[in-house]
Short mmCIF file of C-alpha atoms in Angstrom, two decimals:
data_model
loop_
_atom_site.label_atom_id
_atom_site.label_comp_id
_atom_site.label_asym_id
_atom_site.label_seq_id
_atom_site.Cartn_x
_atom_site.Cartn_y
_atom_site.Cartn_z
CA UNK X 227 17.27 -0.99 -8.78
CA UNK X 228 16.46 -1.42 -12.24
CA UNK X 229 13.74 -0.73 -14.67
CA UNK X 230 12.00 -4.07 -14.63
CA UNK X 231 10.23 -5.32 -11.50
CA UNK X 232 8.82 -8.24 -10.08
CA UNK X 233 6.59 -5.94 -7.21
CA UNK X 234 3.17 -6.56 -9.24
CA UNK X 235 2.18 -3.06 -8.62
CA UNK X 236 5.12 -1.23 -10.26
CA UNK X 237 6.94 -1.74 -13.28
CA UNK X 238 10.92 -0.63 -12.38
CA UNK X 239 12.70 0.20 -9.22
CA UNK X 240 15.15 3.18 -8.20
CA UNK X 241 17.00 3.45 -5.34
CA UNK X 242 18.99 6.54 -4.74
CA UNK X 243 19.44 6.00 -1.11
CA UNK X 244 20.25 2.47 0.28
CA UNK X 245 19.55 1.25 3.98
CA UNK X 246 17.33 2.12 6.53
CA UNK X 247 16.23 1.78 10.48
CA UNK X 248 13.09 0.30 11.22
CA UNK X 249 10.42 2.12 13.04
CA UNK X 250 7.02 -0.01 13.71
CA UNK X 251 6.15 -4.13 13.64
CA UNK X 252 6.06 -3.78 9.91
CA UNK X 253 9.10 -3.46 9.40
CA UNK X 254 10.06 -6.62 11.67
CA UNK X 255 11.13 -8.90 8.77
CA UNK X 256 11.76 -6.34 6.47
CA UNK X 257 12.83 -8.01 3.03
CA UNK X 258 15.23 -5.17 1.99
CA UNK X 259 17.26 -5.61 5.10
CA UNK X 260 17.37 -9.88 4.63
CA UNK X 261 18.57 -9.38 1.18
CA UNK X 262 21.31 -6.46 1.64
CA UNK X 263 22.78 -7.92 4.68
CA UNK X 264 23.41 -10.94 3.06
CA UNK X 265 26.17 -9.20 0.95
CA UNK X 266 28.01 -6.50 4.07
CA UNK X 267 31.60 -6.95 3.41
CA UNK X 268 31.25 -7.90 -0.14
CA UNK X 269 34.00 -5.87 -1.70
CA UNK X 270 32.35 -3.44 -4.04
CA UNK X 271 28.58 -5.22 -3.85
CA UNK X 272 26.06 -2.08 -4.15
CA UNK X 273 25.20 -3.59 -0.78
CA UNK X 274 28.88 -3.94 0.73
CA UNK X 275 27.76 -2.17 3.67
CA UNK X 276 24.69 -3.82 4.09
CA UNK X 277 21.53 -2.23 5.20
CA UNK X 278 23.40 0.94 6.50
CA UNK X 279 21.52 3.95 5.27
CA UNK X 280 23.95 6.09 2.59
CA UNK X 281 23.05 8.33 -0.18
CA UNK X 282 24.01 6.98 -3.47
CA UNK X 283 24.15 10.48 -5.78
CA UNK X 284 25.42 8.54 -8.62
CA UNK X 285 21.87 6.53 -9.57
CA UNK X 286 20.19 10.02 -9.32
CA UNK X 287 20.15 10.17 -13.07
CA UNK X 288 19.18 6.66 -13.67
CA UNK X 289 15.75 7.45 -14.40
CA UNK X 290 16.05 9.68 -17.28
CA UNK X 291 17.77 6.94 -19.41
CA UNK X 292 14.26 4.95 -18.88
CA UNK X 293 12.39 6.47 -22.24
CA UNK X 294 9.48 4.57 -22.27
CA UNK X 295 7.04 5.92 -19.65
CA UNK X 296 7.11 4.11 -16.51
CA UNK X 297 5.79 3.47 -12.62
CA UNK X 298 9.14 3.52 -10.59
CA UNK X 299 8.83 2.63 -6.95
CA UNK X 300 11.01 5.10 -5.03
CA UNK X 301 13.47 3.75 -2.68
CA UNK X 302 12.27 0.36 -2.72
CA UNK X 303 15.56 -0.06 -0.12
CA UNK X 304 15.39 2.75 1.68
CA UNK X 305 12.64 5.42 2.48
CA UNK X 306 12.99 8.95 0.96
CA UNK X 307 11.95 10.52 4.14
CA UNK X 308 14.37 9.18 6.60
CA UNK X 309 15.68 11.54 9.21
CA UNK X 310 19.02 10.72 7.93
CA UNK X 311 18.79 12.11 4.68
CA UNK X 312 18.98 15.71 4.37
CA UNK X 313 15.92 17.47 2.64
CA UNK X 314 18.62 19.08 0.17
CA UNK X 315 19.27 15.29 -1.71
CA UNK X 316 15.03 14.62 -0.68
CA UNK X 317 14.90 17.84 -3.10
CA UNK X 318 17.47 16.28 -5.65
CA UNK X 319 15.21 13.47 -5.99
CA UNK X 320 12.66 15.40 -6.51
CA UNK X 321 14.36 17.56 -9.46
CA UNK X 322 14.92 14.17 -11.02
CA UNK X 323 11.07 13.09 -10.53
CA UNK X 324 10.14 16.45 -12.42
CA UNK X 325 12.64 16.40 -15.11
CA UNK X 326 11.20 12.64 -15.88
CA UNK X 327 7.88 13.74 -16.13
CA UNK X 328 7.02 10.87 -18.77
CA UNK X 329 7.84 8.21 -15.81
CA UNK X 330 5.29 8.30 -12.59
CA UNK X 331 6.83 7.47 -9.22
CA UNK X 332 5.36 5.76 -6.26
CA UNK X 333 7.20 7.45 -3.23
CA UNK X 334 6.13 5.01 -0.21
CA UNK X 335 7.41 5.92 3.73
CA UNK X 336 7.23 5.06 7.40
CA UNK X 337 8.28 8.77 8.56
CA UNK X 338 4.55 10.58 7.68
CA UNK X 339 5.43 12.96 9.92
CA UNK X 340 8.61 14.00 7.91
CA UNK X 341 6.98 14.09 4.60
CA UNK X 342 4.60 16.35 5.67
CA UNK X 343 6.73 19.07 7.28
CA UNK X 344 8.84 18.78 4.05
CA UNK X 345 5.90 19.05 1.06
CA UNK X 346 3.94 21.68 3.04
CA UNK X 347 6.77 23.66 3.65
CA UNK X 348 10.49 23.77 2.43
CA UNK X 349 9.28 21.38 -0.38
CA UNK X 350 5.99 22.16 -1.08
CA UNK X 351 6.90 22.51 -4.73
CA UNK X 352 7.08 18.51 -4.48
CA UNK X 353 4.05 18.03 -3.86
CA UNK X 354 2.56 19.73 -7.09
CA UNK X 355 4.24 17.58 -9.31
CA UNK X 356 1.76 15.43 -11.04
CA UNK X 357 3.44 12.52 -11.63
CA UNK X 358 3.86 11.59 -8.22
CA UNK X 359 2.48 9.57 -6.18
CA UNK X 360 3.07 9.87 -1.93
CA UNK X 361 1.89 6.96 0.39
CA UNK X 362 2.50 5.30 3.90
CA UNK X 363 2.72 1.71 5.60
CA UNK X 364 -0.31 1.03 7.30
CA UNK X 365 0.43 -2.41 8.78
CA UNK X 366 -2.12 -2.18 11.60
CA UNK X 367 -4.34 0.12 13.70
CA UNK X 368 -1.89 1.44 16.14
CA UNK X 369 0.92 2.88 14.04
CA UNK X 370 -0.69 2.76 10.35
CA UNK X 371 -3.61 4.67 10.84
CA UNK X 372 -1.88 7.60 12.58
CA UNK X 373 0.25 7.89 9.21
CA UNK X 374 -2.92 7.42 7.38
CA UNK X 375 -4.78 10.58 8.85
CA UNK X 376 -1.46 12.56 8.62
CA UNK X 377 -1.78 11.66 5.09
CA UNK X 378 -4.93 12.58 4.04
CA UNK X 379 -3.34 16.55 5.11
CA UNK X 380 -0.38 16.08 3.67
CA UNK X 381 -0.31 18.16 0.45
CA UNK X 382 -0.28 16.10 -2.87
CA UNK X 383 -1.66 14.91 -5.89
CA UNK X 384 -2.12 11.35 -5.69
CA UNK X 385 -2.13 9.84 -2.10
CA UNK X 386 -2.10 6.12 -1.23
CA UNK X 387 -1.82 3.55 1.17
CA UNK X 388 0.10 0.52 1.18
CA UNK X 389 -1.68 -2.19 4.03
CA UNK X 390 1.30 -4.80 3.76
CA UNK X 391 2.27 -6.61 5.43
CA UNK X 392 -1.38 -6.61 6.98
CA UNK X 393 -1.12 -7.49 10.19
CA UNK X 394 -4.50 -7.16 11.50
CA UNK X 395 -7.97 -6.08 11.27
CA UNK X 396 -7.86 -2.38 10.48
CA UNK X 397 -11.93 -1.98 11.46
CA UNK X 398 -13.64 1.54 9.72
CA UNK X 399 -10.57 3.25 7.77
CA UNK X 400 -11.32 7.14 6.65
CA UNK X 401 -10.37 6.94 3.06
CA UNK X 402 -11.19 10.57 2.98
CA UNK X 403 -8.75 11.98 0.11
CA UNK X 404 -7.13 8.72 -0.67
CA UNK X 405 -6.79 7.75 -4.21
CA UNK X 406 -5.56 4.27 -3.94
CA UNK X 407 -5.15 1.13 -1.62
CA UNK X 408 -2.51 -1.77 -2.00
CA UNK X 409 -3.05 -4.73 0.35
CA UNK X 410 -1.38 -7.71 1.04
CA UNK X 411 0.33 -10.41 3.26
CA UNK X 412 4.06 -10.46 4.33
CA UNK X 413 6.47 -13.09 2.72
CA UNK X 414 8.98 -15.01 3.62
CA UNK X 415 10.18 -17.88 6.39
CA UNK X 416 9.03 -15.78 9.29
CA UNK X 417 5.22 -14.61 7.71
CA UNK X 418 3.08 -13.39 9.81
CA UNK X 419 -1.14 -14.63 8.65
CA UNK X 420 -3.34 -12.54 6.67
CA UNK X 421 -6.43 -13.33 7.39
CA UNK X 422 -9.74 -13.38 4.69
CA UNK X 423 -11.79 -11.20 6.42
CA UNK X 424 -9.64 -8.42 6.83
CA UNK X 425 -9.13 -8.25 3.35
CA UNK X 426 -12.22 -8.55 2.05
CA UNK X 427 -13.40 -5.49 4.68
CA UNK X 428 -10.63 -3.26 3.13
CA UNK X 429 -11.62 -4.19 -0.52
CA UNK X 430 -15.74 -3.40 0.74
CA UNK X 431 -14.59 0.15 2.32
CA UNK X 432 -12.94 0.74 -0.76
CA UNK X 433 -15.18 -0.29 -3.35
CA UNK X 434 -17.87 1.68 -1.46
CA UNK X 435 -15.89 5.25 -1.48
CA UNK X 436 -14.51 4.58 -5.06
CA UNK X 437 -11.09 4.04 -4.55
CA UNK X 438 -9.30 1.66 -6.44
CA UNK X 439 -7.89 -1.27 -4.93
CA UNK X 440 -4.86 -3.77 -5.34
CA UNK X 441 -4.47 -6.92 -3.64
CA UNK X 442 -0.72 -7.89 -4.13
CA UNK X 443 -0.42 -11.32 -2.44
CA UNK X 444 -1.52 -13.70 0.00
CA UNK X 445 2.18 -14.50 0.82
CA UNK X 446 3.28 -16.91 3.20
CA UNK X 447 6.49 -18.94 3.15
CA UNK X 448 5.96 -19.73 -0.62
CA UNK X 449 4.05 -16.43 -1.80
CA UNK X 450 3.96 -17.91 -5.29
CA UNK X 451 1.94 -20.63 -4.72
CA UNK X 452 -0.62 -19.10 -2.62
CA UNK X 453 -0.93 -16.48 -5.30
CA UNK X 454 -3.64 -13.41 -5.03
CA UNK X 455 -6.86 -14.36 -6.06
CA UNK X 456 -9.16 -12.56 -3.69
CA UNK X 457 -13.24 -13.27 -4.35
CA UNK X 458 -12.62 -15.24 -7.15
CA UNK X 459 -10.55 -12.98 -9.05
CA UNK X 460 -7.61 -10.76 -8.78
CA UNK X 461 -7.93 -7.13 -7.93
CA UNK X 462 -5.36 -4.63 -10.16
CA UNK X 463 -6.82 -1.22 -10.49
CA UNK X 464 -4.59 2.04 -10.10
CA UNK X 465 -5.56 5.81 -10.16
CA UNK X 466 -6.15 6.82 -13.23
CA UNK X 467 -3.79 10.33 -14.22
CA UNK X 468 -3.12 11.94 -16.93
CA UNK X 469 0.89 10.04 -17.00
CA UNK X 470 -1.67 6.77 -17.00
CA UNK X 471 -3.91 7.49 -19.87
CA UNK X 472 -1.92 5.41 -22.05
CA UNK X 473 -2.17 2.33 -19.68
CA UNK X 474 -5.66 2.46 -19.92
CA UNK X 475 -7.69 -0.69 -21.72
#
């Protein structure tokens, strides 16, 4: 919710929907949730109502005060394709994501199957917009794959996939028309393990197909002291776009 962030692979935060439902073991401890519930009945908190999903029209413009060119994580509270929210505001977001064409947004969701419908049909104009990026959860095999293959047909520009919280080993993943891979290991009191090995097996598929990868964090209980070193190093690549040129060394 503002343009600073402490997610290592974004740089500012907008949220013009709050709350959401979870859907799959990923979302189980789902940080968002912890930290707006702590604040329901908070008279006039942003999060007053806690995690309930609402539509919050009056941050739509928040982006276009951002001049200098950014990566803003969509909905880092919420997910832009939740049944809830009607593809009219999906397609207001969208206006804004066009009109800030100097920013590039991450747009990250649980509901493949909605995104989908929406950017190869009533919003396929979405999904030509090249400064933005769509991707899906894939926490383990039985529910994060699925959304992976719907991805790889889903109409965009930039597709990626965000394996966090990792939950297990994923085995062979098609990384057929994926552009980039975050992985990474849940945080808090009730963290599930990452293990090593599936790690390292991600980072090998991906360094063999040529897609860059992004290991966020070991997590744990204290996710800052177990850091996110990986091999002996730290892995930070991104797609490379034309919104990215000036990012580059």
């Amino acid at each position: 919710m503002s343009d600073r962030s402490a997610i290592e692979w974004t740089d500012a935060t907008w949220n013009p929907i709050r709350g959401c439902s979870k859907v799959s073991p990923g979302c189980a401890h789902c940080y968002a949730q912890t930290f707006a519930e702590r604040f329901r009945g908070v008279p006039g908190h942003p999060f007053e109502q806690g995690f309930d999903l609402r539509l919050v029209p009056e941050k739509l413009s928040q982006p276009l005060s951002w001049r200098r060119p950014r990566r803003i994580f969509v909905n880092s509270m919420s997910d832009l394709f939740h049944e809830d929210v009607p593809s009219d505001y999906i397609a207001s977001v969208g206006a804004v994501m066009h009109q800030a064409s100097w920013h590039t947004f991450q747009v990250l969701t649980k509901r493949h199957d909605r995104m989908k419908h929406l950017l190869a049909g009533e919003l396929r104009w979405m999904s030509d917009l090249v400064n933005v990026w769509y991707g899906v959860s894939v926490e383990n095999r039985a529910h994060g794959l699925g959304r992976l293959d719907t991805l790889r047909t889903t109409p965009a520009v930039v597709r990626f996939a965000s394996m966090e919280p990792l939950l297990e080993d994923l085995g062979h993943i098609d990384l057929t028309g994926i552009h980039w891979v975050i992985a990474g290991g849940e945080s808090g009191p009730h963290a599930r393990r990452l293990e090593e090995a599936w790690v390292v097996a991600i980072e090998r598929q991906c360094n063999r197909r040529g897609v860059p990868f992004f290991f966020k964090q070991w997590g744990g209980v204290h996710k800052h002291s177990t850091g996110r070193v990986l091999n002996g190093r730290t892995y930070d690549d991104f797609p490379v776009t034309p919104n990215d040129t000036d990012r580059l060394p």
